[in-house]
Coordinates of C-alpha atoms in Angstrom, one line a residue:
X179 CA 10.3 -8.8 5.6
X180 CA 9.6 -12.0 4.4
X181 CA 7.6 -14.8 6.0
X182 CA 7.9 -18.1 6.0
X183 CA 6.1 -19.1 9.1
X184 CA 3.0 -20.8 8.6
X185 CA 0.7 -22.9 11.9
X186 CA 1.1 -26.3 12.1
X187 CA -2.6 -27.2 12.9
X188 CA -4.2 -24.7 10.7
X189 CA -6.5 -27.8 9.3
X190 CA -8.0 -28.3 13.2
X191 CA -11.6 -27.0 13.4
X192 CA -10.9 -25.1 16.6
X193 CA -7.3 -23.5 14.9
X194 CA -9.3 -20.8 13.3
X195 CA -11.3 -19.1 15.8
X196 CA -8.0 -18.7 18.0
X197 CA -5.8 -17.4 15.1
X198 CA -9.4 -14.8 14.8
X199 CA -8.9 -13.9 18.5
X200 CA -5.1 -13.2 18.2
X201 CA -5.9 -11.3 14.8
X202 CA -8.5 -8.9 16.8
X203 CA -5.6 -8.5 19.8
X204 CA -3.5 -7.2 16.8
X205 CA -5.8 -5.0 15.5
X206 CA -6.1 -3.8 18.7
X207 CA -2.6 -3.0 19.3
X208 CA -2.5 -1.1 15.8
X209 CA -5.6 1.2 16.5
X210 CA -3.8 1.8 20.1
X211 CA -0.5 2.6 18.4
X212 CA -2.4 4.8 15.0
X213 CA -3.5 6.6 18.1
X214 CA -0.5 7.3 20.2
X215 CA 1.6 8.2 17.2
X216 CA -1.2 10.6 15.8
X217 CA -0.9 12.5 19.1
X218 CA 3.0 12.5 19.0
X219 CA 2.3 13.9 15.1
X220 CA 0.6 17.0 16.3
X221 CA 3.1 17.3 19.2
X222 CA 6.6 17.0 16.4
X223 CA 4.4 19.2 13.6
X224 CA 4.7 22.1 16.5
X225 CA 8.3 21.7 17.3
X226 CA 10.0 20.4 14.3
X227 CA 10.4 22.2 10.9
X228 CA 8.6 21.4 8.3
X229 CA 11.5 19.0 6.3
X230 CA 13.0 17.2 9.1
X231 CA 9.2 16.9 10.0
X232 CA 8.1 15.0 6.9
X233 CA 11.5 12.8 7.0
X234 CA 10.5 11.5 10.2
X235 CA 6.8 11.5 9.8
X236 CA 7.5 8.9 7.2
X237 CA 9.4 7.1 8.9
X238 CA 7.2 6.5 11.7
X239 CA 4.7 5.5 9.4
X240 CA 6.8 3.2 7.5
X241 CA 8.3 1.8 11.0
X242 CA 4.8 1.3 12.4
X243 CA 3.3 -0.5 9.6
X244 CA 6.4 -3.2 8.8
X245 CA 6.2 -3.5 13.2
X246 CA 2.6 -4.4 12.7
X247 CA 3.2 -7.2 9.7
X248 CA 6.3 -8.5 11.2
X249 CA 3.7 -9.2 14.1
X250 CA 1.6 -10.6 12.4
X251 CA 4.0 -13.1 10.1
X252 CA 5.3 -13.8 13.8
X253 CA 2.0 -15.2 15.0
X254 CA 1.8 -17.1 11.6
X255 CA -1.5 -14.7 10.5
X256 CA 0.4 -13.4 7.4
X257 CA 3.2 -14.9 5.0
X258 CA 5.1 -12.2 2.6
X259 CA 6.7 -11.9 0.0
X260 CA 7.7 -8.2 -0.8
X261 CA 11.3 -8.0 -0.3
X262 CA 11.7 -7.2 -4.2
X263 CA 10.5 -3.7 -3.0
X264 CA 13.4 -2.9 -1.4
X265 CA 15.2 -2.1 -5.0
X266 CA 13.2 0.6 -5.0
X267 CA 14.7 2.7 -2.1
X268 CA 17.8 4.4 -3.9
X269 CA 15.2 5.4 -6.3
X270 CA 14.3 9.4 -6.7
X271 CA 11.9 11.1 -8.6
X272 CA 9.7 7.6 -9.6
X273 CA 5.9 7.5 -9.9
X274 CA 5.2 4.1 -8.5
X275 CA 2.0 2.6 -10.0
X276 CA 0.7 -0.9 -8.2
X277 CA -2.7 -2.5 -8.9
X278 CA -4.9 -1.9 -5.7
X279 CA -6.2 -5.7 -4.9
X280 CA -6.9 -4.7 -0.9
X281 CA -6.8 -1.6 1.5
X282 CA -3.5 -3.6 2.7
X283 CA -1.3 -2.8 -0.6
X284 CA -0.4 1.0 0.9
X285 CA 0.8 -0.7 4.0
X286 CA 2.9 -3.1 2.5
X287 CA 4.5 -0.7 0.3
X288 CA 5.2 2.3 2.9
X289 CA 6.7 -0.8 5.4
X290 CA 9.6 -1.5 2.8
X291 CA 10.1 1.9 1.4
X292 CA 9.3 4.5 4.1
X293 CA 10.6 7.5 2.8
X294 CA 7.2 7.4 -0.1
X295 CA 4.9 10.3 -0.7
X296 CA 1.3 8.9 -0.2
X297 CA -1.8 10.2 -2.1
X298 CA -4.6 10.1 0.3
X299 CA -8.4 10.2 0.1
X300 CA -9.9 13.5 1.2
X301 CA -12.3 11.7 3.7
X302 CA -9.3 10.1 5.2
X303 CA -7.1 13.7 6.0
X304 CA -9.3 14.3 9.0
X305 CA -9.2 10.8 10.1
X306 CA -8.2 10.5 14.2
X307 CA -5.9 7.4 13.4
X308 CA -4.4 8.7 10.0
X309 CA -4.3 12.2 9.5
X310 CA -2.2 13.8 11.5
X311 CA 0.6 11.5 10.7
X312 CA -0.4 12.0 7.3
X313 CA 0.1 15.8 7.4
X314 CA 3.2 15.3 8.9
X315 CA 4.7 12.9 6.7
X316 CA 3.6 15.2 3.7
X317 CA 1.1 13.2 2.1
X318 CA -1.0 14.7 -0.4
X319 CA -5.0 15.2 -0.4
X320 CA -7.2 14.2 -3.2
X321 CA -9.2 16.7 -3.4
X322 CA -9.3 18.2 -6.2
X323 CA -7.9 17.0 -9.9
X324 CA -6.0 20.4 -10.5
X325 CA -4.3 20.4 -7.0
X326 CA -3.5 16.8 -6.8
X327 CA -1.3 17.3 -10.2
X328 CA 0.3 20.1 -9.3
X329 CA 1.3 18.7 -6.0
X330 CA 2.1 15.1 -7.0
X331 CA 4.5 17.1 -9.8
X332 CA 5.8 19.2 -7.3
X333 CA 6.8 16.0 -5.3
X334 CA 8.0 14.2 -7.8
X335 CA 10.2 17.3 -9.4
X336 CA 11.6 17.7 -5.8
X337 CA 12.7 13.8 -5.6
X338 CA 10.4 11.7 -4.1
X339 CA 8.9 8.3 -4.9
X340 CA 5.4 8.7 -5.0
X341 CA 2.8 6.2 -4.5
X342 CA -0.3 6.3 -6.8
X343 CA -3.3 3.4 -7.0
X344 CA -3.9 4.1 -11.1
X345 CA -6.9 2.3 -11.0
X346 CA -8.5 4.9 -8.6
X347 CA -10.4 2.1 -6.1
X348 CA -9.7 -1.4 -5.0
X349 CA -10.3 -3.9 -7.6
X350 CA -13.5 -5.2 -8.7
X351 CA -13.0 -6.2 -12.0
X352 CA -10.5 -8.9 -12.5
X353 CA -8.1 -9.1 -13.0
X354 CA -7.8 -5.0 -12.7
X355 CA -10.0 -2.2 -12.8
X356 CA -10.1 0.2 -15.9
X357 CA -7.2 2.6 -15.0
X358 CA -7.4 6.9 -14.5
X359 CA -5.6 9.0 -16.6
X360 CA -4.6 11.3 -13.5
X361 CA -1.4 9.1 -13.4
X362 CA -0.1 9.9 -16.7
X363 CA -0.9 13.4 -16.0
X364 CA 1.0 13.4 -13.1
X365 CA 3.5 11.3 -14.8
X366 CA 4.1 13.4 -18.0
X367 CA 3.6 17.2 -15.8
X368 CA 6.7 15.8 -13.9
X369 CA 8.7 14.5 -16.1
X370 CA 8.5 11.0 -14.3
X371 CA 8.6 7.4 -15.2
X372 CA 6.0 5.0 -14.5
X373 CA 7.4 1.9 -11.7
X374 CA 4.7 -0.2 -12.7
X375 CA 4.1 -2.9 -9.2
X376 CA 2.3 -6.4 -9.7
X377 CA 0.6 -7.2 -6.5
X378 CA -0.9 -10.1 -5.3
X379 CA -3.1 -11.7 -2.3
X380 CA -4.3 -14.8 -1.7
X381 CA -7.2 -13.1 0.7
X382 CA -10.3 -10.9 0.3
X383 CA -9.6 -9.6 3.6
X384 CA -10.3 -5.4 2.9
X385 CA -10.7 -6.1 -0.4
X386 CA -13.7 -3.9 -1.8
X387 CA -16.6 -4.1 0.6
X388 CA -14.8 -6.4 3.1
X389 CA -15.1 -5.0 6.8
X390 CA -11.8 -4.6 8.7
X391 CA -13.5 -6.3 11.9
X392 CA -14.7 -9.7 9.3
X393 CA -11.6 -12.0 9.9
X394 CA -10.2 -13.7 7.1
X395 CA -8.7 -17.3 6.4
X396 CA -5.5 -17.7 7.7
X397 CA -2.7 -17.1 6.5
X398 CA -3.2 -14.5 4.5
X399 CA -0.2 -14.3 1.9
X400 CA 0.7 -10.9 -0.2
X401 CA 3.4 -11.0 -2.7
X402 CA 5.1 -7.8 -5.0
X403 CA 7.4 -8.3 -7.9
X404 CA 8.6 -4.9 -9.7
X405 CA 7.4 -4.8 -13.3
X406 CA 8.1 -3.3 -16.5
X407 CA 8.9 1.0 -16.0
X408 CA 6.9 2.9 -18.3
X409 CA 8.1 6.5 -19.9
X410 CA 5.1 8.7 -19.6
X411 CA 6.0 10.6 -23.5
X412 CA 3.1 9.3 -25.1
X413 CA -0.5 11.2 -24.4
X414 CA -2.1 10.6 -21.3
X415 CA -4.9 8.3 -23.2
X416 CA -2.3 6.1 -24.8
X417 CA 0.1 6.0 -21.6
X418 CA -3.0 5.3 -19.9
X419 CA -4.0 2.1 -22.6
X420 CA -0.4 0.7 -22.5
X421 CA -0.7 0.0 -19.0
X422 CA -4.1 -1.6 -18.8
X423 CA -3.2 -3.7 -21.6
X424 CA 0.0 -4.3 -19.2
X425 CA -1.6 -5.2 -16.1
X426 CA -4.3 -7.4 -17.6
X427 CA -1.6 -9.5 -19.2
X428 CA 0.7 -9.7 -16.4
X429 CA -2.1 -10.0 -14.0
X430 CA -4.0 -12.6 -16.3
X431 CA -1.1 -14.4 -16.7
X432 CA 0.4 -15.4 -13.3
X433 CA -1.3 -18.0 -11.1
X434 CA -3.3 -17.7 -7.9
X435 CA -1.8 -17.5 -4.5
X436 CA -2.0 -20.7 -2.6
X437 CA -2.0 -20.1 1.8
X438 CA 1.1 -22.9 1.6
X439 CA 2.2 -21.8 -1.4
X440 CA 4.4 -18.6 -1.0
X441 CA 7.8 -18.0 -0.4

């Protein structure tokens, strides 16, 4: 899913407020469909078993969420770049580690590689729009540091990819936030490398302490390249110092997104 599409009359003082109207429409639409498929999540965790159940529970998630950007790249609202994440899908086994610039980054990874074990906030599992879809997919609760190893190993050991935000929280600090050690943990319990993820975003929009319902500039352009895959061997403080010192070169280094810019 890459976009390309971008509005011609983006630059007319009355462009915006429409493009803001659409955007709402589509948010609209996603709470509407978040809520339809949590209700057909409960209804398939009661009649499925438990494996086919988490195949498909991701599935639909990863369905619903590239639905909901192709949308918006159709009504010129978003431009991506994230096609790269598609090497990815023959992967087993892989701790994936992106930075964390906006609450948007687990979206646009789950839309190009569906079948991706999600660690979730605790306050999120009970959630009416996320957590029964999250239960059924098999998505793991942060809720405590002992269980969320063991599990995340577990997953891993078993074959998954597994998606984990090192730096704990969206970023605040450019150009990433200090890193947790709870991925090298993971990482070195299981056995698993380290799929380091360079994100990037032209827009603030849900970055930390940006409200879903305050509209952005349009377009808002994302991008993901793959970078550099870490073996976790090393202790978890200097597996967890190599990649800071990895993500604030790489980060430091490449230049900001441009709304006309991306390919």
């Amino acid at each position: 899913m890459n976009c390309r599409s971008e509005p011609q009359a983006s630059n007319c003082t009355w462009y915006w407020p429409l493009q803001a109207f659409v955007f709402y429409m589509t948010l609209l639409l996603l709470g509407a469909a978040m809520l339809s498929g949590s209700l057909l999540c409960i209804v398939l965790s009661w009649v499925v078993p438990r494996r086919a159940g988490v195949r498909i529970g991701r599935w639909l998630i990863g369905m619903l969420f590239r639905t909901y950007l192709g949308l918006l790249c159709a009504l010129g609202l978003m431009r991506l770049d994230i096609k790269e994440l598609d090497e990815l899908n023959a992967e087993q086994g892989l701790l994936m580690a992106p930075n964390h610039p906006t609450m948007l980054d687990a979206l646009l990874i789950v839309s190009r590689l569906p079948q991706t074990c999600c660690i979730m906030k605790s306050d999120l599992w009970d959630n009416i729009f996320l957590g029964a879809g999250a239960r059924l997919a098999g998505y793991i609760r942060d809720d405590s540091v002992m269980k969320l190893v063991r599990r995340s190993a577990r997953e891993l050991k078993s074959g998954s990819r597994l998606l984990m935000f090192p730096e704990g929280t969206r970023t605040v600090r450019q150009p990433v936030n200090p890193l947790k050690g709870g991925i090298a943990l993971i990482a070195q319990t299981a056995h698993a490398p380290i799929q380091t993820v360079i994100l990037q975003t032209n827009t603030p929009y849900l970055s930390k302490n940006w409200h879903l319902l305050r509209a952005p500039p349009f377009p808002m352009v994302h991008r993901a390249r793959l970078g550099r895959r870490f073996d976790a061997l090393q202790g978890v403080h200097q597996t967890v110092s190599t990649l800071q010192n990895y993500y604030e070169i790489e980060l430091g280094k490449i230049s900001p997104l441009a709304g006309h810019d991306a390919s």
